[in-house]
Amino acid sequence: MKKAGLALAIFFCAIALAFTTTVKKDHWKSLFNGKDLSGWDTYLGPPLDDAGKPVTNEPVSLNNDPKQVFSVVKDNGENVIRISGEGWGAIISHKEYENYHLQLQFKWGALSWGQKKGKKKDSGLLYHSVGKYGADYGAWMRAQEFQVEEGNTGDYWGCAGGMADIPAIKKSETEYIYDKLGAMYTFSQESKQGRHCIKQGDAEKPSGQWNTLDLYCHGDTSMHFVNGKLMMVLYHNRQLEKGQELPLTKGKIQLQSEGAELFYRQIRVQPIDKLPAF
């Protein structure tokens, strides 16, 4: 009886521990309510011609979307966010985030527009977004970009003054590929290397299938994952402001419209106190 009682006690303790651990780790908050774009603003830059040049200097601007570039539609019975790509801009979270794990899913649609027509479909997850609207190409805030583009998802771009140090291998005068054992380079619009670093490897699924992106940000470091595979690690996230380098460790989230149709779903975020091991 004593052995049976002890075994039973251990069994219930294990269940209690498992439950406690699960509750402790699960702090996800959805950023898409499954109904509409509550919690997000929309912003569109000036209309562009097929060569990518502005037709006018006047942006369509904040929360003015006459062509419904940003909408919620049904996909196989599920409400998802559709970004048509007809115009350059973004949906922008109302809130700023710091020390977090962001997870979302995206898939490509069929449409492309203007200078992007017939080319790789393009978008982007912009994080640590700060400053004025339209600072980059008249369409996006200053930010760090987790590139979302066919074949290049996971790359880094610094937007409108965003900069970071990334270990990389120099492939050519203009191409640098992430490598955790590579030399440390600074990527920014002012640096010799430029503001673009190529991810390592490829994990994107064929066009039309859902992909999962995981972004981890803690302190001044961030990590890009595509379908569970690490693409790159960025160190010393910062921004160039009037010639001074300042920290860039928190900000809003932007999901780009950049000439291609795509869909987003299951957008959620939770706080973290450390980065995952890699």
mmCIF file of C-alpha atoms in Angstrom:
data_model
loop_
_atom_site.group_PDB
_atom_site.id
_atom_site.type_symbol
_atom_site.label_atom_id
_atom_site.label_comp_id
_atom_site.label_asym_id
_atom_site.label_seq_id
_atom_site.Cartn_x
_atom_site.Cartn_y
_atom_site.Cartn_z
ATOM 1 C CA MET A 1 0.000 0.000 0.000
ATOM 2 C CA LYS A 2 2.837 2.399 0.810
ATOM 3 C CA LYS A 3 4.500 1.793 -2.567
ATOM 4 C CA ALA A 4 1.203 2.253 -4.389
ATOM 5 C CA GLY A 5 0.500 5.453 -2.456
ATOM 6 C CA LEU A 6 3.970 6.826 -3.216
ATOM 7 C CA ALA A 7 3.629 6.022 -6.902
ATOM 8 C CA LEU A 8 0.247 7.738 -7.009
ATOM 9 C CA ALA A 9 1.641 10.813 -5.293
ATOM 10 C CA ILE A 10 4.548 10.998 -7.740
ATOM 11 C CA PHE A 11 2.100 10.634 -10.646
ATOM 12 C CA PHE A 12 -0.057 13.570 -9.509
ATOM 13 C CA CYS A 13 3.019 15.691 -8.745
ATOM 14 C CA ALA A 14 4.266 15.085 -12.279
ATOM 15 C CA ILE A 15 0.917 16.170 -13.731
ATOM 16 C CA ALA A 16 0.911 19.297 -11.553
ATOM 17 C CA LEU A 17 4.476 20.145 -12.574
ATOM 18 C CA ALA A 18 3.715 19.673 -16.254
ATOM 19 C CA PHE A 19 0.635 21.891 -15.977
ATOM 20 C CA THR A 20 2.553 24.584 -14.096
ATOM 21 C CA THR A 21 5.368 24.535 -16.670
ATOM 22 C CA THR A 22 2.935 24.797 -19.568
ATOM 23 C CA VAL A 23 1.073 27.733 -18.030
ATOM 24 C CA LYS A 24 4.305 29.497 -17.166
ATOM 25 C CA LYS A 25 5.659 29.255 -20.722
ATOM 26 C CA ASP A 26 2.476 30.136 -22.578
ATOM 27 C CA HIS A 27 1.978 33.905 -22.597
ATOM 28 C CA TRP A 28 0.947 34.327 -26.226
ATOM 29 C CA LYS A 29 -1.131 37.335 -27.191
ATOM 30 C CA SER A 30 -2.805 37.403 -30.591
ATOM 31 C CA LEU A 31 -2.205 40.513 -32.727
ATOM 32 C CA PHE A 32 -4.980 39.556 -35.164
ATOM 33 C CA ASN A 33 -8.478 39.109 -33.807
ATOM 34 C CA GLY A 34 -9.617 37.063 -36.799
ATOM 35 C CA LYS A 35 -12.267 39.631 -37.729
ATOM 36 C CA ASP A 36 -10.736 42.945 -38.750
ATOM 37 C CA LEU A 37 -7.597 45.093 -38.515
ATOM 38 C CA SER A 38 -8.267 46.349 -34.988
ATOM 39 C CA GLY A 39 -4.941 47.122 -33.303
ATOM 40 C CA TRP A 40 -3.302 48.118 -36.595
ATOM 41 C CA ASP A 41 -3.019 51.294 -38.643
ATOM 42 C CA THR A 42 -2.617 51.301 -42.414
ATOM 43 C CA TYR A 43 -0.195 53.514 -44.313
ATOM 44 C CA LEU A 44 0.401 53.870 -48.042
ATOM 45 C CA GLY A 45 3.089 55.867 -49.785
ATOM 46 C CA PRO A 46 2.679 57.852 -53.013
ATOM 47 C CA PRO A 47 1.306 55.906 -56.005
ATOM 48 C CA LEU A 48 4.083 54.545 -58.247
ATOM 49 C CA ASP A 49 4.293 54.031 -61.998
ATOM 50 C CA ASP A 50 5.566 50.806 -63.555
ATOM 51 C CA ALA A 51 9.141 52.074 -63.316
ATOM 52 C CA GLY A 52 8.783 52.577 -59.563
ATOM 53 C CA LYS A 53 8.697 56.363 -59.704
ATOM 54 C CA PRO A 54 6.111 58.344 -57.703
ATOM 55 C CA VAL A 55 3.179 59.580 -59.747
ATOM 56 C CA THR A 56 2.632 62.269 -57.111
ATOM 57 C CA ASN A 57 4.429 63.367 -53.965
ATOM 58 C CA GLU A 58 1.248 63.063 -51.966
ATOM 59 C CA PRO A 59 0.963 59.760 -50.029
ATOM 60 C CA VAL A 60 -2.356 57.998 -49.742
ATOM 61 C CA SER A 61 -1.377 58.270 -46.082
ATOM 62 C CA LEU A 62 -2.532 57.016 -42.712
ATOM 63 C CA ASN A 63 -5.712 54.919 -42.485
ATOM 64 C CA ASN A 64 -6.762 55.928 -45.987
ATOM 65 C CA ASP A 65 -6.961 52.824 -48.173
ATOM 66 C CA PRO A 66 -9.423 53.399 -51.051
ATOM 67 C CA LYS A 67 -8.269 50.325 -53.003
ATOM 68 C CA GLN A 68 -8.501 48.020 -49.974
ATOM 69 C CA VAL A 69 -4.846 47.061 -50.195
ATOM 70 C CA PHE A 70 -5.233 45.759 -46.640
ATOM 71 C CA SER A 71 -8.268 43.642 -45.796
ATOM 72 C CA VAL A 72 -9.540 40.524 -44.040
ATOM 73 C CA VAL A 73 -10.758 37.724 -46.325
ATOM 74 C CA LYS A 74 -11.799 34.076 -46.143
ATOM 75 C CA ASP A 75 -9.238 31.403 -47.006
ATOM 76 C CA ASN A 76 -10.517 27.825 -46.796
ATOM 77 C CA GLY A 77 -13.079 28.961 -44.247
ATOM 78 C CA GLU A 78 -10.555 30.884 -42.124
ATOM 79 C CA ASN A 79 -10.303 34.659 -41.818
ATOM 80 C CA VAL A 80 -6.826 35.863 -42.808
ATOM 81 C CA ILE A 81 -5.214 39.214 -43.562
ATOM 82 C CA ARG A 82 -4.840 39.913 -47.263
ATOM 83 C CA ILE A 83 -2.282 42.412 -48.516
ATOM 84 C CA SER A 84 -2.903 42.950 -52.227
ATOM 85 C CA GLY A 85 0.473 44.599 -52.887
ATOM 86 C CA GLU A 86 -1.118 47.310 -55.028
ATOM 87 C CA GLY A 87 0.845 50.156 -53.515
ATOM 88 C CA TRP A 88 3.800 50.416 -51.174
ATOM 89 C CA GLY A 89 3.037 50.707 -47.488
ATOM 90 C CA ALA A 90 2.228 48.593 -44.452
ATOM 91 C CA ILE A 91 -0.105 47.744 -41.647
ATOM 92 C CA ILE A 92 1.466 49.047 -38.443
ATOM 93 C CA SER A 93 0.781 47.817 -34.922
ATOM 94 C CA HIS A 94 -0.567 50.388 -32.483
ATOM 95 C CA LYS A 95 1.717 49.064 -29.743
ATOM 96 C CA GLU A 96 5.479 48.900 -29.416
ATOM 97 C CA TYR A 97 7.210 45.667 -28.398
ATOM 98 C CA GLU A 98 10.472 44.897 -26.621
ATOM 99 C CA ASN A 99 12.051 41.592 -25.499
ATOM 100 C CA TYR A 100 9.614 39.347 -27.309
ATOM 101 C CA HIS A 101 9.011 36.329 -29.526
ATOM 102 C CA LEU A 102 6.807 37.100 -32.514
ATOM 103 C CA GLN A 103 5.367 34.278 -34.585
ATOM 104 C CA LEU A 104 3.229 34.475 -37.710
ATOM 105 C CA GLN A 105 2.381 32.578 -40.864
ATOM 106 C CA PHE A 106 2.338 33.869 -44.440
ATOM 107 C CA LYS A 107 1.778 32.550 -47.938
ATOM 108 C CA TRP A 108 2.012 34.114 -51.370
ATOM 109 C CA GLY A 109 -0.955 34.979 -53.532
ATOM 110 C CA ALA A 110 -1.011 35.157 -57.333
ATOM 111 C CA LEU A 111 -0.978 38.901 -58.048
ATOM 112 C CA SER A 112 1.919 41.281 -58.568
ATOM 113 C CA TRP A 113 1.962 44.925 -59.582
ATOM 114 C CA GLY A 114 3.972 47.666 -61.245
ATOM 115 C CA GLN A 115 7.747 47.314 -61.208
ATOM 116 C CA LYS A 116 7.398 44.059 -59.244
ATOM 117 C CA LYS A 117 5.208 42.375 -61.860
ATOM 118 C CA GLY A 118 6.732 39.125 -63.079
ATOM 119 C CA LYS A 119 9.529 39.326 -60.494
ATOM 120 C CA LYS A 120 10.058 37.668 -57.129
ATOM 121 C CA LYS A 121 7.109 38.386 -54.869
ATOM 122 C CA ASP A 122 8.164 40.748 -52.113
ATOM 123 C CA SER A 123 7.047 41.929 -48.691
ATOM 124 C CA GLY A 124 8.652 42.159 -45.259
ATOM 125 C CA LEU A 125 8.260 41.924 -41.510
ATOM 126 C CA LEU A 126 9.612 45.208 -40.132
ATOM 127 C CA TYR A 127 10.338 45.347 -36.415
ATOM 128 C CA HIS A 128 11.636 47.943 -33.936
ATOM 129 C CA SER A 129 9.735 50.444 -36.122
ATOM 130 C CA VAL A 130 10.111 54.022 -34.899
ATOM 131 C CA GLY A 131 9.957 57.603 -36.098
ATOM 132 C CA LYS A 132 7.916 59.152 -38.862
ATOM 133 C CA TYR A 133 5.695 57.357 -41.339
ATOM 134 C CA GLY A 134 7.100 56.983 -44.844
ATOM 135 C CA ALA A 135 10.737 57.518 -43.865
ATOM 136 C CA ASP A 136 11.887 54.703 -46.186
ATOM 137 C CA TYR A 137 10.848 55.018 -49.859
ATOM 138 C CA GLY A 138 7.931 57.158 -48.702
ATOM 139 C CA ALA A 139 6.243 53.986 -47.447
ATOM 140 C CA TRP A 140 7.789 52.620 -44.229
ATOM 141 C CA MET A 141 9.018 53.748 -40.843
ATOM 142 C CA ARG A 142 12.609 53.336 -39.706
ATOM 143 C CA ALA A 143 13.011 49.685 -38.775
ATOM 144 C CA GLN A 144 14.928 46.434 -38.978
ATOM 145 C CA GLU A 145 13.598 44.221 -41.751
ATOM 146 C CA PHE A 146 13.084 40.480 -41.619
ATOM 147 C CA GLN A 147 12.859 40.087 -45.376
ATOM 148 C CA VAL A 148 9.854 38.251 -46.803
ATOM 149 C CA GLU A 149 10.607 37.624 -50.479
ATOM 150 C CA GLU A 150 10.463 34.532 -52.661
ATOM 151 C CA GLY A 151 13.759 32.696 -52.156
ATOM 152 C CA ASN A 152 15.160 35.367 -49.847
ATOM 153 C CA THR A 153 12.937 35.114 -46.789
ATOM 154 C CA GLY A 154 15.065 35.666 -43.698
ATOM 155 C CA ASP A 155 17.453 38.270 -45.164
ATOM 156 C CA TYR A 156 18.165 41.531 -43.335
ATOM 157 C CA TRP A 157 17.615 45.086 -44.559
ATOM 158 C CA GLY A 158 18.101 48.234 -42.510
ATOM 159 C CA CYS A 159 15.269 50.681 -43.205
ATOM 160 C CA ALA A 160 15.740 54.453 -43.034
ATOM 161 C CA GLY A 161 18.655 54.397 -40.602
ATOM 162 C CA GLY A 162 18.276 50.934 -39.044
ATOM 163 C CA MET A 163 21.640 49.225 -38.567
ATOM 164 C CA ALA A 164 23.114 46.076 -37.024
ATOM 165 C CA ASP A 165 26.324 44.055 -36.691
ATOM 166 C CA ILE A 166 26.120 40.621 -38.324
ATOM 167 C CA PRO A 167 28.776 37.882 -38.666
ATOM 168 C CA ALA A 168 29.064 37.164 -42.372
ATOM 169 C CA ILE A 169 31.222 35.922 -45.229
ATOM 170 C CA LYS A 170 31.916 38.334 -48.066
ATOM 171 C CA LYS A 171 30.750 36.796 -51.354
ATOM 172 C CA SER A 172 31.349 39.829 -53.581
ATOM 173 C CA GLU A 173 31.706 43.581 -53.316
ATOM 174 C CA THR A 174 27.972 43.861 -52.739
ATOM 175 C CA GLU A 175 26.970 40.484 -51.259
ATOM 176 C CA TYR A 176 27.500 39.271 -47.703
ATOM 177 C CA ILE A 177 26.074 36.000 -46.369
ATOM 178 C CA TYR A 178 25.379 35.347 -42.699
ATOM 179 C CA ASP A 179 27.744 32.889 -41.029
ATOM 180 C CA LYS A 180 28.005 32.629 -37.254
ATOM 181 C CA LEU A 181 31.749 32.014 -37.619
ATOM 182 C CA GLY A 182 32.256 34.862 -40.088
ATOM 183 C CA ALA A 183 33.790 38.268 -39.544
ATOM 184 C CA MET A 184 31.569 40.888 -37.909
ATOM 185 C CA TYR A 185 30.337 43.540 -40.332
ATOM 186 C CA THR A 186 28.166 46.591 -39.765
ATOM 187 C CA PHE A 187 25.208 46.826 -42.126
ATOM 188 C CA SER A 188 23.577 50.218 -42.669
ATOM 189 C CA GLN A 189 22.824 52.624 -45.485
ATOM 190 C CA GLU A 190 26.011 54.507 -44.562
ATOM 191 C CA SER A 191 28.402 51.547 -44.282
ATOM 192 C CA LYS A 192 30.665 50.165 -47.011
ATOM 193 C CA GLN A 193 28.791 46.860 -46.827
ATOM 194 C CA GLY A 194 25.427 48.520 -47.399
ATOM 195 C CA ARG A 195 22.237 47.742 -45.533
ATOM 196 C CA HIS A 196 21.551 44.203 -46.779
ATOM 197 C CA CYS A 197 22.818 40.874 -45.432
ATOM 198 C CA ILE A 198 21.797 37.564 -47.044
ATOM 199 C CA LYS A 199 20.444 34.776 -44.839
ATOM 200 C CA GLN A 200 22.166 31.421 -44.571
ATOM 201 C CA GLY A 201 20.391 28.461 -46.182
ATOM 202 C CA ASP A 202 16.813 28.225 -47.380
ATOM 203 C CA ALA A 203 13.709 26.945 -45.614
ATOM 204 C CA GLU A 204 10.831 28.609 -47.472
ATOM 205 C CA LYS A 205 8.050 26.393 -48.787
ATOM 206 C CA PRO A 206 6.806 26.533 -52.393
ATOM 207 C CA SER A 207 4.612 29.493 -53.336
ATOM 208 C CA GLY A 208 1.048 29.104 -52.115
ATOM 209 C CA GLN A 209 1.946 27.119 -48.991
ATOM 210 C CA TRP A 210 1.920 28.564 -45.479
ATOM 211 C CA ASN A 211 5.297 29.431 -43.924
ATOM 212 C CA THR A 212 5.976 30.083 -40.246
ATOM 213 C CA LEU A 213 8.245 32.976 -39.258
ATOM 214 C CA ASP A 214 9.683 33.325 -35.768
ATOM 215 C CA LEU A 215 11.362 36.540 -34.690
ATOM 216 C CA TYR A 216 13.157 36.668 -31.335
ATOM 217 C CA CYS A 217 14.272 40.019 -29.926
ATOM 218 C CA HIS A 218 16.025 40.449 -26.598
ATOM 219 C CA GLY A 219 18.169 43.401 -25.605
ATOM 220 C CA ASP A 220 19.980 44.585 -28.738
ATOM 221 C CA THR A 221 20.037 41.137 -30.377
ATOM 222 C CA SER A 222 17.492 39.584 -32.743
ATOM 223 C CA MET A 223 17.110 36.233 -34.515
ATOM 224 C CA HIS A 224 15.294 35.339 -37.761
ATOM 225 C CA PHE A 225 13.792 31.837 -38.149
ATOM 226 C CA VAL A 226 11.932 30.453 -41.183
ATOM 227 C CA ASN A 227 9.938 27.249 -40.691
ATOM 228 C CA GLY A 228 11.993 26.461 -37.597
ATOM 229 C CA LYS A 229 15.389 27.029 -39.243
ATOM 230 C CA LEU A 230 17.700 29.811 -38.073
ATOM 231 C CA MET A 231 18.465 32.225 -40.901
ATOM 232 C CA MET A 232 20.627 34.763 -39.048
ATOM 233 C CA VAL A 233 21.448 36.530 -35.780
ATOM 234 C CA LEU A 234 21.762 40.320 -35.573
ATOM 235 C CA TYR A 235 23.813 42.008 -32.866
ATOM 236 C CA HIS A 236 23.825 45.584 -31.566
ATOM 237 C CA ASN A 237 20.571 46.649 -33.211
ATOM 238 C CA ARG A 238 20.704 50.421 -33.432
ATOM 239 C CA GLN A 239 19.759 53.436 -35.526
ATOM 240 C CA LEU A 240 21.521 56.362 -37.106
ATOM 241 C CA GLU A 241 19.961 59.647 -36.077
ATOM 242 C CA LYS A 242 21.590 62.927 -37.183
ATOM 243 C CA GLY A 243 24.998 61.284 -37.330
ATOM 244 C CA GLN A 244 24.660 59.590 -33.934
ATOM 245 C CA GLU A 245 24.240 55.879 -33.299
ATOM 246 C CA LEU A 246 21.403 55.275 -30.845
ATOM 247 C CA PRO A 247 19.851 52.032 -29.502
ATOM 248 C CA LEU A 248 17.045 50.429 -31.506
ATOM 249 C CA THR A 249 15.649 47.704 -29.270
ATOM 250 C CA LYS A 250 11.899 48.271 -29.340
ATOM 251 C CA GLY A 251 9.186 49.599 -31.597
ATOM 252 C CA LYS A 252 6.126 48.810 -33.638
ATOM 253 C CA ILE A 253 5.581 45.954 -36.088
ATOM 254 C CA GLN A 254 5.014 46.645 -39.795
ATOM 255 C CA LEU A 255 3.841 44.118 -42.395
ATOM 256 C CA GLN A 256 4.691 45.457 -45.833
ATOM 257 C CA SER A 257 2.798 45.879 -49.041
ATOM 258 C CA GLU A 258 5.465 45.923 -51.754
ATOM 259 C CA GLY A 259 4.006 44.995 -55.100
ATOM 260 C CA ALA A 260 2.873 41.425 -54.394
ATOM 261 C CA GLU A 261 -0.205 39.729 -53.003
ATOM 262 C CA LEU A 262 0.197 37.673 -49.836
ATOM 263 C CA PHE A 263 -1.737 36.538 -46.790
ATOM 264 C CA TYR A 264 -0.958 36.545 -43.070
ATOM 265 C CA ARG A 265 -2.510 34.609 -40.205
ATOM 266 C CA GLN A 266 -1.867 33.438 -36.640
ATOM 267 C CA ILE A 267 0.082 36.566 -35.672
ATOM 268 C CA ARG A 268 1.006 36.347 -32.007
ATOM 269 C CA VAL A 269 3.612 37.630 -29.563
ATOM 270 C CA GLN A 270 4.865 36.731 -26.105
ATOM 271 C CA PRO A 271 7.488 38.258 -23.788
ATOM 272 C CA ILE A 272 10.845 36.495 -23.330
ATOM 273 C CA ASP A 273 13.674 36.892 -20.822
ATOM 274 C CA LYS A 274 16.355 35.299 -23.004
ATOM 275 C CA LEU A 275 17.067 34.154 -26.561
ATOM 276 C CA PRO A 276 16.887 30.502 -27.629
ATOM 277 C CA ALA A 277 20.158 28.577 -27.782
ATOM 278 C CA PHE A 278 21.650 28.120 -31.249
#
